[in-house]
PDB file of C-alpha atoms in Angstrom:
ATOM      1  CA  MET A   1      -9.880  -5.109   6.371  1.00  0.00           C
ATOM      2  CA  ARG A   2     -13.124  -5.679   8.245  1.00  0.00           C
ATOM      3  CA  ILE A   3     -12.825  -2.642  10.511  1.00  0.00           C
ATOM      4  CA  VAL A   4     -12.015   0.039   7.944  1.00  0.00           C
ATOM      5  CA  ALA A   5     -14.757   2.561   7.238  1.00  0.00           C
ATOM      6  CA  PRO A   6     -15.639   5.105   4.545  1.00  0.00           C
ATOM      7  CA  GLY A   7     -13.634   8.295   4.977  1.00  0.00           C
ATOM      8  CA  ASP A   8     -10.587   6.582   6.522  1.00  0.00           C
ATOM      9  CA  VAL A   9      -7.257   7.543   4.959  1.00  0.00           C
ATOM     10  CA  VAL A  10      -4.755   4.954   3.754  1.00  0.00           C
ATOM     11  CA  PHE A  11      -1.118   5.778   2.949  1.00  0.00           C
ATOM     12  CA  SER A  12       0.447   3.734   0.157  1.00  0.00           C
ATOM     13  CA  TYR A  13       4.121   2.858   0.615  1.00  0.00           C
ATOM     14  CA  TRP A  14       6.487   1.273  -1.890  1.00  0.00           C
ATOM     15  CA  GLU A  15      10.149   1.558  -2.892  1.00  0.00           C
ATOM     16  CA  GLY A  16      11.035   3.185   0.409  1.00  0.00           C
ATOM     17  CA  ALA A  17       8.535   6.026   0.317  1.00  0.00           C
ATOM     18  CA  VAL A  18       4.913   7.019   0.811  1.00  0.00           C
ATOM     19  CA  ARG A  19       3.967   7.684  -2.803  1.00  0.00           C
ATOM     20  CA  ALA A  20       0.175   7.965  -2.664  1.00  0.00           C
ATOM     21  CA  TYR A  21      -2.692   8.366  -0.272  1.00  0.00           C
ATOM     22  CA  GLY A  22      -6.240   7.187  -0.621  1.00  0.00           C
ATOM     23  CA  THR A  23      -9.682   7.777   0.790  1.00  0.00           C
ATOM     24  CA  ILE A  24     -11.549   4.597   1.674  1.00  0.00           C
ATOM     25  CA  CYS A  25     -14.922   4.535  -0.070  1.00  0.00           C
ATOM     26  CA  SER A  26     -16.495   1.426   1.440  1.00  0.00           C
ATOM     27  CA  PHE A  27     -16.500  -0.870   4.396  1.00  0.00           C
ATOM     28  CA  GLY A  28     -14.488  -4.057   3.886  1.00  0.00           C
ATOM     29  CA  TYR A  29     -16.597  -6.698   2.152  1.00  0.00           C
ATOM     30  CA  ASP A  30     -16.196 -10.301   1.064  1.00  0.00           C
ATOM     31  CA  ALA A  31     -15.189 -10.753  -2.558  1.00  0.00           C
ATOM     32  CA  PRO A  32     -13.604 -13.362  -4.846  1.00  0.00           C
ATOM     33  CA  LYS A  33      -9.865 -13.271  -5.453  1.00  0.00           C
ATOM     34  CA  PRO A  34      -9.306 -10.943  -8.467  1.00  0.00           C
ATOM     35  CA  SER A  35      -8.787 -12.936 -11.650  1.00  0.00           C
ATOM     36  CA  GLU A  36      -5.927 -10.632 -12.687  1.00  0.00           C
ATOM     37  CA  PHE A  37      -3.906 -11.942  -9.716  1.00  0.00           C
ATOM     38  CA  GLY A  38      -3.463 -15.224 -11.583  1.00  0.00           C
ATOM     39  CA  ASP A  39      -1.195 -17.587  -9.641  1.00  0.00           C
ATOM     40  CA  ALA A  40       0.089 -14.800  -7.398  1.00  0.00           C
ATOM     41  CA  GLY A  41      -0.694 -15.269  -3.742  1.00  0.00           C
ATOM     42  CA  ARG A  42      -1.102 -19.047  -3.909  1.00  0.00           C
ATOM     43  CA  SER A  43      -1.540 -19.191  -0.138  1.00  0.00           C
ATOM     44  CA  TRP A  44      -4.531 -16.841  -0.317  1.00  0.00           C
ATOM     45  CA  SER A  45      -8.001 -18.339  -0.287  1.00  0.00           C
ATOM     46  CA  GLN A  46     -10.251 -17.809  -3.286  1.00  0.00           C
ATOM     47  CA  ILE A  47     -12.561 -15.650  -1.170  1.00  0.00           C
ATOM     48  CA  GLY A  48     -11.165 -12.705   0.768  1.00  0.00           C
ATOM     49  CA  PHE A  49     -11.976  -9.111   1.655  1.00  0.00           C
ATOM     50  CA  ARG A  50     -11.963  -6.070  -0.552  1.00  0.00           C
ATOM     51  CA  VAL A  51     -12.195  -2.373   0.177  1.00  0.00           C
ATOM     52  CA  ASP A  52     -12.734   0.395  -2.371  1.00  0.00           C
ATOM     53  CA  VAL A  53     -10.127   3.174  -2.271  1.00  0.00           C
ATOM     54  CA  GLU A  54      -9.828   6.391  -4.271  1.00  0.00           C
ATOM     55  CA  TYR A  55      -6.096   7.098  -4.604  1.00  0.00           C
ATOM     56  CA  ALA A  56      -4.127  10.269  -5.327  1.00  0.00           C
ATOM     57  CA  ARG A  57      -0.478  10.010  -6.405  1.00  0.00           C
ATOM     58  CA  LEU A  58       1.918  12.315  -4.568  1.00  0.00           C
ATOM     59  CA  GLN A  59       4.066  14.576  -6.733  1.00  0.00           C
ATOM     60  CA  HIS A  60       6.725  14.560  -4.038  1.00  0.00           C
ATOM     61  CA  PRO A  61       7.023  11.178  -2.251  1.00  0.00           C
ATOM     62  CA  VAL A  62       7.778  11.164   1.463  1.00  0.00           C
ATOM     63  CA  LEU A  63      10.648   9.038   2.772  1.00  0.00           C
ATOM     64  CA  PRO A  64       9.887   7.939   6.362  1.00  0.00           C
ATOM     65  CA  ARG A  65      13.574   7.377   7.112  1.00  0.00           C
ATOM     66  CA  ALA A  66      14.236  11.054   6.385  1.00  0.00           C
ATOM     67  CA  SER A  67      12.079  11.890   9.428  1.00  0.00           C
ATOM     68  CA  TRP A  68      12.870   8.777  11.432  1.00  0.00           C
ATOM     69  CA  ASP A  69      13.184  10.621  14.734  1.00  0.00           C
ATOM     70  CA  ARG A  70       9.491  11.589  14.458  1.00  0.00           C
ATOM     71  CA  ILE A  71       8.176   8.342  13.002  1.00  0.00           C
ATOM     72  CA  GLN A  72      10.008   5.584  14.881  1.00  0.00           C
ATOM     73  CA  PRO A  73       8.409   6.322  18.307  1.00  0.00           C
ATOM     74  CA  LEU A  74       4.934   6.105  16.723  1.00  0.00           C
ATOM     75  CA  LEU A  75       5.301   2.663  15.125  1.00  0.00           C
ATOM     76  CA  PRO A  76       2.743   0.166  16.470  1.00  0.00           C
ATOM     77  CA  ASP A  77       4.083  -2.668  18.596  1.00  0.00           C
ATOM     78  CA  ARG A  78       2.297  -5.265  16.456  1.00  0.00           C
ATOM     79  CA  TYR A  79       1.845  -5.340  12.661  1.00  0.00           C
ATOM     80  CA  SER A  80       4.074  -2.336  12.093  1.00  0.00           C
ATOM     81  CA  PRO A  81       4.360  -1.382   8.393  1.00  0.00           C
ATOM     82  CA  LEU A  82       8.031  -0.465   8.914  1.00  0.00           C
ATOM     83  CA  ASN A  83      10.934  -2.249  10.553  1.00  0.00           C
ATOM     84  CA  ALA A  84      11.578  -0.367  13.810  1.00  0.00           C
ATOM     85  CA  ALA A  85      15.301  -1.121  13.575  1.00  0.00           C
ATOM     86  CA  ASN A  86      16.066   0.191  10.090  1.00  0.00           C
ATOM     87  CA  GLY A  87      12.935   1.937   8.786  1.00  0.00           C
ATOM     88  CA  LYS A  88      12.508  -0.386   5.824  1.00  0.00           C
ATOM     89  CA  GLY A  89       9.105  -1.681   4.770  1.00  0.00           C
ATOM     90  CA  LEU A  90       7.940  -5.086   5.990  1.00  0.00           C
ATOM     91  CA  GLN A  91       6.789  -7.255   3.105  1.00  0.00           C
ATOM     92  CA  SER A  92       4.756  -9.467   5.436  1.00  0.00           C
ATOM     93  CA  VAL A  93       2.433  -6.586   6.381  1.00  0.00           C
ATOM     94  CA  TYR A  94      -0.190  -5.796   3.752  1.00  0.00           C
ATOM     95  CA  LEU A  95      -2.389  -3.352   5.682  1.00  0.00           C
ATOM     96  CA  ALA A  96      -1.544  -1.881   9.093  1.00  0.00           C
ATOM     97  CA  ALA A  97      -3.574   0.262  11.463  1.00  0.00           C
ATOM     98  CA  LEU A  98      -1.882   3.534  12.405  1.00  0.00           C
ATOM     99  CA  SER A  99      -2.594   5.733  15.392  1.00  0.00           C
ATOM    100  CA  ASP A 100      -4.194   9.132  14.824  1.00  0.00           C
ATOM    101  CA  GLU A 101      -0.940  10.771  15.904  1.00  0.00           C
ATOM    102  CA  PHE A 102       1.049   8.726  13.372  1.00  0.00           C
ATOM    103  CA  GLY A 103      -1.421   9.717  10.666  1.00  0.00           C
ATOM    104  CA  ARG A 104      -1.158  13.400  11.547  1.00  0.00           C
ATOM    105  CA  VAL A 105       2.640  13.250  11.375  1.00  0.00           C
ATOM    106  CA  LEU A 106       2.565  11.581   7.944  1.00  0.00           C
ATOM    107  CA  TRP A 107       0.015  14.101   6.703  1.00  0.00           C
ATOM    108  CA  SER A 108       2.180  17.012   7.930  1.00  0.00           C
ATOM    109  CA  LEU A 109       5.203  15.552   6.113  1.00  0.00           C
ATOM    110  CA  ILE A 110       3.157  15.212   2.914  1.00  0.00           C
ATOM    111  CA  GLU A 111       2.080  18.839   3.162  1.00  0.00           C
ATOM    112  CA  ALA A 112       5.580  20.038   4.054  1.00  0.00           C
ATOM    113  CA  SER A 113       6.957  18.315   0.951  1.00  0.00           C
ATOM    114  CA  GLY A 114       4.925  20.654  -1.250  1.00  0.00           C
ATOM    115  CA  ASN A 115       2.301  18.192  -2.445  1.00  0.00           C
ATOM    116  CA  PRO A 116      -0.896  19.841  -3.725  1.00  0.00           C
ATOM    117  CA  LEU A 117      -3.792  18.373  -1.758  1.00  0.00           C
ATOM    118  CA  PRO A 118      -7.207  18.717  -3.387  1.00  0.00           C
ATOM    119  CA  ALA A 119     -10.194  19.390  -1.160  1.00  0.00           C
ATOM    120  CA  ARG A 120     -12.094  16.223  -0.259  1.00  0.00           C
ATOM    121  CA  ASP A 121     -15.854  15.889  -0.062  1.00  0.00           C
ATOM    122  CA  PRO A 122     -16.483  14.065   3.243  1.00  0.00           C
ATOM    123  CA  LYS A 123     -19.796  12.666   1.952  1.00  0.00           C
ATOM    124  CA  LYS A 124     -18.412  11.272  -1.293  1.00  0.00           C
ATOM    125  CA  PRO A 125     -16.968   8.028   0.162  1.00  0.00           C
ATOM    126  CA  LEU A 126     -20.417   7.146   1.460  1.00  0.00           C
ATOM    127  CA  ILE A 127     -22.039   6.970  -1.974  1.00  0.00           C
ATOM    128  CA  ILE A 128     -19.530   5.443  -4.421  1.00  0.00           C
ATOM    129  CA  SER A 129     -18.889   1.996  -2.926  1.00  0.00           C
ATOM    130  CA  ALA A 130     -18.735  -0.848  -5.440  1.00  0.00           C
ATOM    131  CA  GLU A 131     -19.908  -3.396  -2.863  1.00  0.00           C
ATOM    132  CA  GLU A 132     -23.434  -3.892  -4.178  1.00  0.00           C
ATOM    133  CA  PRO A 133     -22.632  -4.091  -7.935  1.00  0.00           C
ATOM    134  CA  GLU A 134     -19.655  -6.373  -7.251  1.00  0.00           C
ATOM    135  CA  ARG A 135     -21.784  -8.680  -5.121  1.00  0.00           C
ATOM    136  CA  GLU A 136     -24.491  -8.774  -7.784  1.00  0.00           C
ATOM    137  CA  LEU A 137     -21.912  -9.658 -10.451  1.00  0.00           C
ATOM    138  CA  TRP A 138     -20.443 -12.406  -8.253  1.00  0.00           C
ATOM    139  CA  GLU A 139     -23.835 -13.959  -7.556  1.00  0.00           C
ATOM    140  CA  ARG A 140     -24.936 -13.738 -11.183  1.00  0.00           C
ATOM    141  CA  HIS A 141     -21.907 -15.861 -12.132  1.00  0.00           C
ATOM    142  CA  LEU A 142     -22.976 -18.421  -9.514  1.00  0.00           C
ATOM    143  CA  VAL A 143     -26.524 -18.420 -10.878  1.00  0.00           C
ATOM    144  CA  ASP A 144     -25.146 -19.075 -14.371  1.00  0.00           C
ATOM    145  CA  ASP A 145     -23.185 -22.055 -13.010  1.00  0.00           C
ATOM    146  CA  ILE A 146     -26.305 -23.435 -11.300  1.00  0.00           C
ATOM    147  CA  GLU A 147     -28.337 -23.119 -14.491  1.00  0.00           C
ATOM    148  CA  LYS A 148     -25.701 -25.219 -16.289  1.00  0.00           C
ATOM    149  CA  ALA A 149     -25.419 -27.810 -13.515  1.00  0.00           C
ATOM    150  CA  SER A 150     -26.964 -31.276 -13.722  1.00  0.00           C
ATOM    151  CA  LEU A 151     -29.861 -30.568 -11.352  1.00  0.00           C
ATOM    152  CA  SER A 152     -33.530 -31.274 -11.722  1.00  0.00           C
ATOM    153  CA  SER A 153     -35.578 -28.273 -12.774  1.00  0.00           C
ATOM    154  CA  THR A 154     -37.305 -28.261  -9.379  1.00  0.00           C
ATOM    155  CA  GLU A 155     -34.035 -28.245  -7.436  1.00  0.00           C
ATOM    156  CA  ARG A 156     -32.499 -25.643  -9.734  1.00  0.00           C
ATOM    157  CA  GLU A 157     -35.474 -23.341  -9.270  1.00  0.00           C
ATOM    158  CA  ALA A 158     -35.431 -23.793  -5.477  1.00  0.00           C
ATOM    159  CA  VAL A 159     -31.711 -22.996  -5.191  1.00  0.00           C
ATOM    160  CA  ILE A 160     -31.969 -19.897  -7.390  1.00  0.00           C
ATOM    161  CA  LYS A 161     -35.049 -18.605  -5.566  1.00  0.00           C
ATOM    162  CA  ALA A 162     -33.248 -19.087  -2.254  1.00  0.00           C
ATOM    163  CA  ARG A 163     -30.844 -16.334  -3.314  1.00  0.00           C
ATOM    164  CA  ARG A 164     -33.615 -13.827  -2.669  1.00  0.00           C
ATOM    165  CA  GLY A 165     -34.932 -15.604   0.405  1.00  0.00           C
ATOM    166  CA  GLN A 166     -37.889 -17.015  -1.484  1.00  0.00           C
ATOM    167  CA  GLY A 167     -39.506 -20.346  -2.259  1.00  0.00           C
ATOM    168  CA  LEU A 168     -38.529 -23.532  -0.449  1.00  0.00           C
ATOM    169  CA  PHE A 169     -35.816 -21.805   1.602  1.00  0.00           C
ATOM    170  CA  ARG A 170     -38.300 -19.331   3.064  1.00  0.00           C
ATOM    171  CA  SER A 171     -40.724 -22.121   3.917  1.00  0.00           C
ATOM    172  CA  ASN A 172     -37.966 -24.131   5.579  1.00  0.00           C
ATOM    173  CA  VAL A 173     -36.769 -21.214   7.706  1.00  0.00           C
ATOM    174  CA  ALA A 174     -40.289 -20.108   8.637  1.00  0.00           C
ATOM    175  CA  SER A 175     -40.970 -23.596   9.993  1.00  0.00           C
ATOM    176  CA  MET A 176     -38.266 -22.993  12.627  1.00  0.00           C
ATOM    177  CA  GLU A 177     -38.242 -19.220  13.119  1.00  0.00           C
ATOM    178  CA  GLN A 178     -41.597 -17.621  13.932  1.00  0.00           C
ATOM    179  CA  GLU A 179     -40.393 -14.086  14.709  1.00  0.00           C
ATOM    180  CA  CYS A 180     -37.592 -11.610  14.172  1.00  0.00           C
ATOM    181  CA  ARG A 181     -34.898 -12.218  16.765  1.00  0.00           C
ATOM    182  CA  ILE A 182     -34.373  -8.469  17.217  1.00  0.00           C
ATOM    183  CA  THR A 183     -37.725  -6.711  16.753  1.00  0.00           C
ATOM    184  CA  HIS A 184     -39.872  -9.733  17.726  1.00  0.00           C
ATOM    185  CA  VAL A 185     -42.253  -8.976  14.859  1.00  0.00           C
ATOM    186  CA  THR A 186     -44.264 -12.150  14.192  1.00  0.00           C
ATOM    187  CA  ASN A 187     -46.250 -11.251  11.076  1.00  0.00           C
ATOM    188  CA  PRO A 188     -44.438 -13.127   8.259  1.00  0.00           C
ATOM    189  CA  ALA A 189     -45.570 -10.514   5.735  1.00  0.00           C
ATOM    190  CA  TYR A 190     -43.101  -8.113   7.371  1.00  0.00           C
ATOM    191  CA  LEU A 191     -40.175 -10.523   7.641  1.00  0.00           C
ATOM    192  CA  ILE A 192     -37.375 -11.572   5.299  1.00  0.00           C
ATOM    193  CA  ALA A 193     -35.843 -15.050   5.196  1.00  0.00           C
ATOM    194  CA  SER A 194     -32.173 -14.169   5.621  1.00  0.00           C
ATOM    195  CA  HIS A 195     -29.288 -16.590   5.103  1.00  0.00           C
ATOM    196  CA  ILE A 196     -26.839 -16.876   8.006  1.00  0.00           C
ATOM    197  CA  LYS A 197     -24.058 -18.278   5.831  1.00  0.00           C
ATOM    198  CA  PRO A 198     -24.631 -16.135   2.736  1.00  0.00           C
ATOM    199  CA  TRP A 199     -26.025 -17.762  -0.394  1.00  0.00           C
ATOM    200  CA  ARG A 200     -22.859 -16.855  -2.313  1.00  0.00           C
ATOM    201  CA  HIS A 201     -20.712 -18.856   0.137  1.00  0.00           C
ATOM    202  CA  ALA A 202     -23.026 -21.819   0.672  1.00  0.00           C
ATOM    203  CA  SER A 203     -23.405 -25.219  -0.956  1.00  0.00           C
ATOM    204  CA  ASN A 204     -26.740 -25.998  -2.603  1.00  0.00           C
ATOM    205  CA  ALA A 205     -27.823 -27.985   0.457  1.00  0.00           C
ATOM    206  CA  GLU A 206     -26.867 -25.102   2.749  1.00  0.00           C
ATOM    207  CA  ARG A 207     -28.728 -22.656   0.529  1.00  0.00           C
ATOM    208  CA  LEU A 208     -31.971 -24.483   1.306  1.00  0.00           C
ATOM    209  CA  SER A 209     -31.281 -25.529   4.891  1.00  0.00           C
ATOM    210  CA  SER A 210     -33.805 -24.489   7.526  1.00  0.00           C
ATOM    211  CA  HIS A 211     -30.880 -24.120   9.962  1.00  0.00           C
ATOM    212  CA  ASN A 212     -29.091 -21.625   7.723  1.00  0.00           C
ATOM    213  CA  GLY A 213     -31.650 -18.870   8.040  1.00  0.00           C
ATOM    214  CA  LEU A 214     -33.404 -16.370  10.276  1.00  0.00           C
ATOM    215  CA  MET A 215     -36.663 -14.519   9.790  1.00  0.00           C
ATOM    216  CA  LEU A 216     -35.675 -10.876  10.205  1.00  0.00           C
ATOM    217  CA  ALA A 217     -37.338  -7.497   9.870  1.00  0.00           C
ATOM    218  CA  PRO A 218     -36.013  -5.573   6.822  1.00  0.00           C
ATOM    219  CA  THR A 219     -33.686  -3.271   8.797  1.00  0.00           C
ATOM    220  CA  ALA A 220     -32.312  -6.197  10.824  1.00  0.00           C
ATOM    221  CA  ASP A 221     -31.830  -8.210   7.608  1.00  0.00           C
ATOM    222  CA  PHE A 222     -29.877  -5.309   6.058  1.00  0.00           C
ATOM    223  CA  LEU A 223     -27.567  -4.976   9.062  1.00  0.00           C
ATOM    224  CA  PHE A 224     -27.052  -8.737   9.455  1.00  0.00           C
ATOM    225  CA  ASP A 225     -26.433  -9.342   5.741  1.00  0.00           C
ATOM    226  CA  ARG A 226     -23.743  -6.642   5.653  1.00  0.00           C
ATOM    227  CA  GLY A 227     -22.061  -7.694   8.879  1.00  0.00           C
ATOM    228  CA  PHE A 228     -22.933  -4.707  11.053  1.00  0.00           C
ATOM    229  CA  ILE A 229     -24.539  -7.102  13.545  1.00  0.00           C
ATOM    230  CA  SER A 230     -24.232 -10.783  14.352  1.00  0.00           C
ATOM    231  CA  PHE A 231     -25.162 -13.229  17.108  1.00  0.00           C
ATOM    232  CA  GLY A 232     -23.017 -15.141  19.579  1.00  0.00           C
ATOM    233  CA  GLU A 233     -23.783 -17.066  22.770  1.00  0.00           C
ATOM    234  CA  GLY A 234     -27.355 -15.856  22.652  1.00  0.00           C
ATOM    235  CA  ARG A 235     -26.298 -12.210  22.436  1.00  0.00           C
ATOM    236  CA  LEU A 236     -26.603  -9.552  19.778  1.00  0.00           C
ATOM    237  CA  LEU A 237     -23.139  -8.472  18.602  1.00  0.00           C
ATOM    238  CA  VAL A 238     -22.599  -4.993  17.182  1.00  0.00           C
ATOM    239  CA  SER A 239     -19.706  -4.191  14.860  1.00  0.00           C
ATOM    240  CA  PRO A 240     -17.243  -1.518  16.062  1.00  0.00           C
ATOM    241  CA  VAL A 241     -17.625   0.241  12.697  1.00  0.00           C
ATOM    242  CA  ALA A 242     -21.425   0.481  12.935  1.00  0.00           C
ATOM    243  CA  ASP A 243     -22.901   3.949  13.403  1.00  0.00           C
ATOM    244  CA  GLU A 244     -24.542   3.573  16.809  1.00  0.00           C
ATOM    245  CA  ARG A 245     -26.750   6.634  16.354  1.00  0.00           C
ATOM    246  CA  ALA A 246     -28.081   5.177  13.124  1.00  0.00           C
ATOM    247  CA  LEU A 247     -28.616   1.809  14.809  1.00  0.00           C
ATOM    248  CA  VAL A 248     -30.771   3.428  17.496  1.00  0.00           C
ATOM    249  CA  LYS A 249     -32.911   5.055  14.795  1.00  0.00           C
ATOM    250  CA  LEU A 250     -33.224   1.635  13.160  1.00  0.00           C
ATOM    251  CA  GLY A 251     -34.500   0.145  16.400  1.00  0.00           C
ATOM    252  CA  ILE A 252     -31.295  -1.359  17.810  1.00  0.00           C
ATOM    253  CA  ASP A 253     -29.856   0.248  20.925  1.00  0.00           C
ATOM    254  CA  PRO A 254     -26.378  -1.226  21.637  1.00  0.00           C
ATOM    255  CA  ASP A 255     -26.693  -0.083  25.249  1.00  0.00           C
ATOM    256  CA  ARG A 256     -29.929  -2.048  25.650  1.00  0.00           C
ATOM    257  CA  PRO A 257     -29.554  -5.069  23.362  1.00  0.00           C
ATOM    258  CA  PRO A 258     -32.660  -7.181  22.794  1.00  0.00           C
ATOM    259  CA  ASN A 259     -33.084 -10.720  24.063  1.00  0.00           C
ATOM    260  CA  VAL A 260     -32.396 -12.808  20.969  1.00  0.00           C
ATOM    261  CA  GLY A 261     -32.996 -16.230  22.518  1.00  0.00           C
ATOM    262  CA  THR A 262     -31.089 -19.439  21.940  1.00  0.00           C
ATOM    263  CA  PHE A 263     -30.021 -21.107  18.702  1.00  0.00           C
ATOM    264  CA  SER A 264     -29.835 -24.731  17.662  1.00  0.00           C
ATOM    265  CA  LYS A 265     -26.484 -26.490  17.374  1.00  0.00           C
ATOM    266  CA  GLN A 266     -26.786 -26.397  13.583  1.00  0.00           C
ATOM    267  CA  GLN A 267     -27.620 -22.686  13.595  1.00  0.00           C
ATOM    268  CA  ASP A 268     -24.620 -22.042  15.844  1.00  0.00           C
ATOM    269  CA  ALA A 269     -22.352 -23.661  13.250  1.00  0.00           C
ATOM    270  CA  PHE A 270     -23.624 -21.287  10.557  1.00  0.00           C
ATOM    271  CA  LEU A 271     -23.399 -18.323  12.960  1.00  0.00           C
ATOM    272  CA  ASP A 272     -19.765 -19.214  13.599  1.00  0.00           C
ATOM    273  CA  PHE A 273     -19.125 -18.730   9.878  1.00  0.00           C
ATOM    274  CA  HIS A 274     -21.004 -15.414   9.931  1.00  0.00           C
ATOM    275  CA  ARG A 275     -18.972 -14.085  12.853  1.00  0.00           C
ATOM    276  CA  LYS A 276     -15.652 -15.125  11.282  1.00  0.00           C
ATOM    277  CA  GLU A 277     -16.289 -14.197   7.655  1.00  0.00           C
ATOM    278  CA  ILE A 278     -19.082 -11.601   7.451  1.00  0.00           C
ATOM    279  CA  PHE A 279     -19.245  -9.735  10.766  1.00  0.00           C
ATOM    280  CA  ARG A 280     -17.212  -6.526  10.538  1.00  0.00           C
ATOM    281  CA  ALA A 281     -14.909  -6.998  13.530  1.00  0.00           C
ATOM    282  CA  ALA A 282     -11.200  -7.554  14.043  1.00  0.00           C
TER     283      ALA A 282
END
């Protein structure tokens, strides 16, 4: 889920056939478990990953087993969506990566079955993602909970302001971080106090912790907050789904990564969360 990208195609399979295809309209992003799931998926955590997809139902479903001689050799060795022995779907696999060749074969079968395929605007997936409004809705619910909690007015105000990198949280982080780790800008007027473990995932204490933040330039804050970059073992990490040409224009050259320095033990613990839960990497 964390390495899909806008414009990717997903084939939807159920009841023995590919019955729809979709265009992915967002990168994978962290989101609460949908309330409509109810008790389904009890083993799932309450926070997972979501991706926005625009689906089109096929008028003429495609049965993979009808073209098994073409499909079976292309099944991935790991996390195959179909059982290589009998061609039936594997219930344990929710989303599987397919090779380009496998995708081309499926697409040719869909076309050969007489399905009308509307023209797709390649730029459309880049502008209709629900990531930002969904995140805002999620955080507004958390703010409402904080406002109802039994906290002092001073603590309540500090925790809510920390959501935007303001107030006590900014002061705490600025006492430890005097420059952007990537651009090395030192003027605090040009830096944003960015949570390492995002505010929406953190406890109130973590939301104010000086160890749970970095002072970053706006472009670096944007990329870090959305998981296109992270830090590990004193190195800058770049997501495989990041647009490297865009990164260079934003001042980050993956071929010549900046010296980001060392981190405290407490910062490393928060960065571990960021790499596992926010960073867009497999």
